[in-house]
Amino acid sequence: SVRAQLGYDDQDIVSLFVGRLNRDKGILDLASAFVAVHARVPKLVLLIVGPDEENLTPEIERLAQGKFPLRLVGSTSRPEDFMAAADFFCLPSYREGFGSVVIEAAACGIPAIVSEIYGLTDAVENERSGIMHAPRDIASIERALERMASDEQERLRMGRYAFDRARKYFSEEAVVGGQVAFIKQTLADGQA
């Protein structure tokens, strides 16, 4: 229903960015790469969801030149709705503490294209739950976008793996269980 509300049909390939719009998130790199790839994959669309912290909307719109199906949604309290509408997720960030939004996307069964940086290397298993690219490397982002957009079977395979991986390593039970085990081990080590 979200796809329909946005005017996308089943043939469109929806790439999604969810996060704060600022330069460190690599959003301008993603927009540049998208514009280049869209020329080769016309059914590819880019959905950008999140607050514009650095007034980047005019620059993103300038890159799109009004010709490319790039949509800026702004803030939302329901990012999962947009994740349910997406075919894959993108986070070309320059720095991340931990990519929890990537795990949220994985929990929705969608693979991710992310920068190979600290924080995201824990969130994505390269070539299994998504594709990693060099940070700040627009050509590398282009290749990843085109690959993900062009191979539906690979997207579906990676999405299933991402979902299973999110449940195995990042479910509430797994995270709390890991914390409890760590605390018990720390207490045991302190008493030795």
mmCIF file of C-alpha atoms in Angstrom:
data_model
loop_
_atom_site.group_PDB
_atom_site.id
_atom_site.type_symbol
_atom_site.label_atom_id
_atom_site.label_comp_id
_atom_site.label_asym_id
_atom_site.label_seq_id
_atom_site.Cartn_x
_atom_site.Cartn_y
_atom_site.Cartn_z
ATOM 1 C CA SER A 1 0.000 0.000 0.000
ATOM 2 C CA VAL A 2 2.915 2.388 0.667
ATOM 3 C CA ARG A 3 4.247 1.755 -2.835
ATOM 4 C CA ALA A 4 0.846 2.576 -4.282
ATOM 5 C CA GLN A 5 0.564 5.735 -2.166
ATOM 6 C CA LEU A 6 3.950 6.856 -3.484
ATOM 7 C CA GLY A 7 2.945 6.117 -7.075
ATOM 8 C CA TYR A 8 5.284 3.144 -7.507
ATOM 9 C CA ASP A 9 4.140 -0.029 -9.221
ATOM 10 C CA ASP A 10 5.347 -3.625 -8.954
ATOM 11 C CA GLN A 11 7.827 -3.073 -11.788
ATOM 12 C CA ASP A 12 9.625 -0.250 -9.996
ATOM 13 C CA ILE A 13 12.766 -1.171 -8.076
ATOM 14 C CA VAL A 14 12.708 0.879 -4.889
ATOM 15 C CA SER A 15 16.015 1.742 -3.237
ATOM 16 C CA LEU A 16 15.645 3.329 0.185
ATOM 17 C CA PHE A 17 17.697 5.601 2.421
ATOM 18 C CA VAL A 18 16.443 6.199 5.964
ATOM 19 C CA GLY A 19 18.398 8.527 8.198
ATOM 20 C CA ARG A 20 19.429 12.048 8.905
ATOM 21 C CA LEU A 21 20.250 13.959 5.736
ATOM 22 C CA ASN A 22 23.776 15.179 6.282
ATOM 23 C CA ARG A 23 27.031 14.913 4.396
ATOM 24 C CA ASP A 24 28.504 12.285 6.747
ATOM 25 C CA LYS A 25 25.691 9.879 5.846
ATOM 26 C CA GLY A 26 26.882 9.963 2.219
ATOM 27 C CA ILE A 27 23.489 11.044 0.924
ATOM 28 C CA LEU A 28 24.969 13.263 -1.815
ATOM 29 C CA ASP A 29 27.145 10.355 -2.993
ATOM 30 C CA LEU A 30 24.046 8.144 -3.129
ATOM 31 C CA ALA A 31 22.056 10.738 -5.077
ATOM 32 C CA SER A 32 24.913 11.180 -7.575
ATOM 33 C CA ALA A 33 25.307 7.438 -8.047
ATOM 34 C CA PHE A 34 21.556 6.971 -8.410
ATOM 35 C CA VAL A 35 21.314 9.586 -11.182
ATOM 36 C CA ALA A 36 24.070 7.798 -13.123
ATOM 37 C CA VAL A 37 22.563 4.316 -12.673
ATOM 38 C CA HIS A 38 18.994 5.380 -13.442
ATOM 39 C CA ALA A 39 20.069 6.096 -17.016
ATOM 40 C CA ARG A 40 20.917 2.384 -17.370
ATOM 41 C CA VAL A 41 18.154 1.002 -15.109
ATOM 42 C CA PRO A 42 15.097 3.211 -15.726
ATOM 43 C CA LYS A 43 12.858 1.304 -13.293
ATOM 44 C CA LEU A 44 15.157 2.159 -10.368
ATOM 45 C CA VAL A 45 13.738 4.760 -7.970
ATOM 46 C CA LEU A 46 15.280 6.313 -4.861
ATOM 47 C CA LEU A 47 13.236 7.054 -1.769
ATOM 48 C CA ILE A 48 14.937 9.264 0.832
ATOM 49 C CA VAL A 49 13.357 9.349 4.290
ATOM 50 C CA GLY A 50 14.606 11.468 7.168
ATOM 51 C CA PRO A 51 15.092 14.976 8.510
ATOM 52 C CA ASP A 52 17.261 17.353 6.485
ATOM 53 C CA GLU A 53 19.815 18.514 9.061
ATOM 54 C CA GLU A 54 22.096 20.417 6.675
ATOM 55 C CA ASN A 55 19.631 21.839 4.142
ATOM 56 C CA LEU A 56 20.794 19.357 1.499
ATOM 57 C CA THR A 57 17.402 19.082 -0.218
ATOM 58 C CA PRO A 58 18.195 21.812 -2.801
ATOM 59 C CA GLU A 59 21.496 20.119 -3.656
ATOM 60 C CA ILE A 60 19.847 16.690 -3.949
ATOM 61 C CA GLU A 61 17.097 18.153 -6.155
ATOM 62 C CA ARG A 62 19.746 19.879 -8.305
ATOM 63 C CA LEU A 63 21.474 16.507 -8.813
ATOM 64 C CA ALA A 64 18.145 14.936 -9.841
ATOM 65 C CA GLN A 65 17.426 17.807 -12.266
ATOM 66 C CA GLY A 66 13.731 17.034 -12.000
ATOM 67 C CA LYS A 67 14.273 14.126 -14.418
ATOM 68 C CA PHE A 68 14.945 11.272 -12.052
ATOM 69 C CA PRO A 69 12.476 9.446 -9.792
ATOM 70 C CA LEU A 70 14.098 10.526 -6.576
ATOM 71 C CA ARG A 71 11.687 11.353 -3.751
ATOM 72 C CA LEU A 72 12.414 13.131 -0.473
ATOM 73 C CA VAL A 73 9.870 12.243 2.197
ATOM 74 C CA GLY A 74 11.181 14.029 5.295
ATOM 75 C CA SER A 75 10.814 12.759 8.849
ATOM 76 C CA THR A 76 8.576 9.849 9.760
ATOM 77 C CA SER A 77 7.614 7.993 12.897
ATOM 78 C CA ARG A 78 7.021 4.855 10.804
ATOM 79 C CA PRO A 79 10.207 4.011 8.879
ATOM 80 C CA GLU A 80 9.101 0.374 8.752
ATOM 81 C CA ASP A 81 6.334 1.340 6.312
ATOM 82 C CA PHE A 82 8.920 2.584 3.838
ATOM 83 C CA MET A 83 11.116 -0.454 4.463
ATOM 84 C CA ALA A 84 8.145 -2.687 3.618
ATOM 85 C CA ALA A 85 7.839 -0.839 0.299
ATOM 86 C CA ALA A 86 11.544 -1.081 -0.568
ATOM 87 C CA ASP A 87 13.481 -3.656 -2.551
ATOM 88 C CA PHE A 88 16.798 -2.771 -0.921
ATOM 89 C CA PHE A 89 18.321 -0.351 1.551
ATOM 90 C CA CYS A 90 21.258 2.058 1.115
ATOM 91 C CA LEU A 91 23.544 3.638 3.703
ATOM 92 C CA PRO A 92 26.732 5.053 2.127
ATOM 93 C CA SER A 93 27.842 6.613 5.423
ATOM 94 C CA TYR A 94 31.345 7.874 6.191
ATOM 95 C CA ARG A 95 31.053 7.003 9.879
ATOM 96 C CA GLU A 96 28.620 5.024 12.028
ATOM 97 C CA GLY A 97 28.680 3.876 15.618
ATOM 98 C CA PHE A 98 26.459 0.958 14.691
ATOM 99 C CA GLY A 99 24.083 0.618 11.764
ATOM 100 C CA SER A 100 20.900 -0.203 13.665
ATOM 101 C CA VAL A 101 18.783 1.100 10.773
ATOM 102 C CA VAL A 102 20.440 -1.530 8.569
ATOM 103 C CA ILE A 103 19.420 -4.226 11.066
ATOM 104 C CA GLU A 104 15.883 -2.831 11.036
ATOM 105 C CA ALA A 105 15.855 -3.104 7.243
ATOM 106 C CA ALA A 106 17.189 -6.661 7.481
ATOM 107 C CA ALA A 107 14.392 -7.491 9.930
ATOM 108 C CA CYS A 108 12.016 -6.388 7.154
ATOM 109 C CA GLY A 109 13.737 -8.845 4.800
ATOM 110 C CA ILE A 110 15.551 -6.371 2.580
ATOM 111 C CA PRO A 111 19.270 -6.452 1.778
ATOM 112 C CA ALA A 112 21.522 -3.415 2.058
ATOM 113 C CA ILE A 113 24.195 -1.551 0.178
ATOM 114 C CA VAL A 114 26.541 0.033 2.734
ATOM 115 C CA SER A 115 29.959 1.606 3.085
ATOM 116 C CA GLU A 116 32.642 -0.741 4.323
ATOM 117 C CA ILE A 117 33.276 1.126 7.560
ATOM 118 C CA TYR A 118 33.344 0.413 11.269
ATOM 119 C CA GLY A 119 29.794 -0.049 12.527
ATOM 120 C CA LEU A 120 28.380 -1.189 9.211
ATOM 121 C CA THR A 121 30.709 -4.163 8.842
ATOM 122 C CA ASP A 122 28.899 -5.628 11.860
ATOM 123 C CA ALA A 123 25.466 -4.903 10.420
ATOM 124 C CA VAL A 124 26.002 -6.429 6.951
ATOM 125 C CA GLU A 125 27.722 -9.610 5.910
ATOM 126 C CA ASN A 126 29.222 -8.691 2.548
ATOM 127 C CA GLU A 127 27.865 -10.686 -0.398
ATOM 128 C CA ARG A 128 25.434 -12.519 1.904
ATOM 129 C CA SER A 129 23.066 -9.940 3.447
ATOM 130 C CA GLY A 130 24.145 -7.070 1.243
ATOM 131 C CA ILE A 131 26.904 -5.410 -0.720
ATOM 132 C CA MET A 132 29.674 -3.263 0.734
ATOM 133 C CA HIS A 133 31.424 -0.497 -1.162
ATOM 134 C CA ALA A 134 34.359 1.754 -0.440
ATOM 135 C CA PRO A 135 33.311 4.894 1.447
ATOM 136 C CA ARG A 136 33.076 8.101 -0.618
ATOM 137 C CA ASP A 137 33.467 6.049 -3.826
ATOM 138 C CA ILE A 138 30.588 7.032 -6.109
ATOM 139 C CA ALA A 139 31.649 4.616 -8.877
ATOM 140 C CA SER A 140 31.593 1.754 -6.361
ATOM 141 C CA ILE A 141 28.127 2.817 -5.181
ATOM 142 C CA GLU A 142 26.978 2.904 -8.816
ATOM 143 C CA ARG A 143 28.174 -0.665 -9.376
ATOM 144 C CA ALA A 144 26.407 -1.866 -6.226
ATOM 145 C CA LEU A 145 23.154 -0.071 -7.151
ATOM 146 C CA GLU A 146 23.173 -1.459 -10.671
ATOM 147 C CA ARG A 147 23.947 -4.964 -9.470
ATOM 148 C CA MET A 148 21.230 -4.929 -6.802
ATOM 149 C CA ALA A 149 18.686 -3.368 -9.172
ATOM 150 C CA SER A 150 19.445 -5.777 -12.003
ATOM 151 C CA ASP A 151 19.230 -9.103 -10.182
ATOM 152 C CA GLU A 152 15.923 -9.774 -8.452
ATOM 153 C CA GLN A 153 16.912 -13.298 -7.432
ATOM 154 C CA GLU A 154 20.068 -12.047 -5.738
ATOM 155 C CA ARG A 155 18.056 -9.343 -3.935
ATOM 156 C CA LEU A 156 15.586 -11.932 -2.690
ATOM 157 C CA ARG A 157 18.346 -14.344 -1.614
ATOM 158 C CA MET A 158 20.213 -11.597 0.224
ATOM 159 C CA GLY A 159 16.977 -10.347 1.792
ATOM 160 C CA ARG A 160 16.162 -13.801 3.172
ATOM 161 C CA TYR A 161 19.679 -14.149 4.537
ATOM 162 C CA ALA A 162 19.524 -10.640 6.057
ATOM 163 C CA PHE A 163 16.232 -11.502 7.771
ATOM 164 C CA ASP A 164 17.586 -14.778 9.180
ATOM 165 C CA ARG A 165 20.808 -13.084 10.296
ATOM 166 C CA ALA A 166 18.911 -10.258 12.020
ATOM 167 C CA ARG A 167 16.814 -12.778 13.946
ATOM 168 C CA LYS A 168 19.830 -14.902 14.883
ATOM 169 C CA TYR A 169 22.199 -12.157 16.031
ATOM 170 C CA PHE A 170 20.101 -9.076 16.749
ATOM 171 C CA SER A 171 16.779 -10.276 18.153
ATOM 172 C CA GLU A 172 15.874 -9.123 21.649
ATOM 173 C CA GLU A 173 16.617 -12.609 22.960
ATOM 174 C CA ALA A 174 20.047 -12.732 21.303
ATOM 175 C CA VAL A 175 21.109 -9.257 22.440
ATOM 176 C CA VAL A 176 19.834 -9.550 26.021
ATOM 177 C CA GLY A 177 21.192 -13.101 26.267
ATOM 178 C CA GLY A 178 24.599 -11.859 25.141
ATOM 179 C CA GLN A 179 24.563 -9.061 27.681
ATOM 180 C CA VAL A 180 23.604 -11.418 30.501
ATOM 181 C CA ALA A 181 26.343 -13.883 29.495
ATOM 182 C CA PHE A 182 28.883 -11.049 29.381
ATOM 183 C CA ILE A 183 27.894 -9.785 32.835
ATOM 184 C CA LYS A 184 28.002 -13.304 34.299
ATOM 185 C CA GLN A 185 31.440 -13.919 32.790
ATOM 186 C CA THR A 186 32.713 -10.550 34.010
ATOM 187 C CA LEU A 187 31.474 -11.262 37.531
ATOM 188 C CA ALA A 188 32.981 -14.761 37.454
ATOM 189 C CA ASP A 189 36.330 -13.378 36.244
ATOM 190 C CA GLY A 190 36.281 -10.755 39.007
ATOM 191 C CA GLN A 191 35.734 -13.395 41.692
ATOM 192 C CA ALA A 192 38.508 -15.680 40.525
#
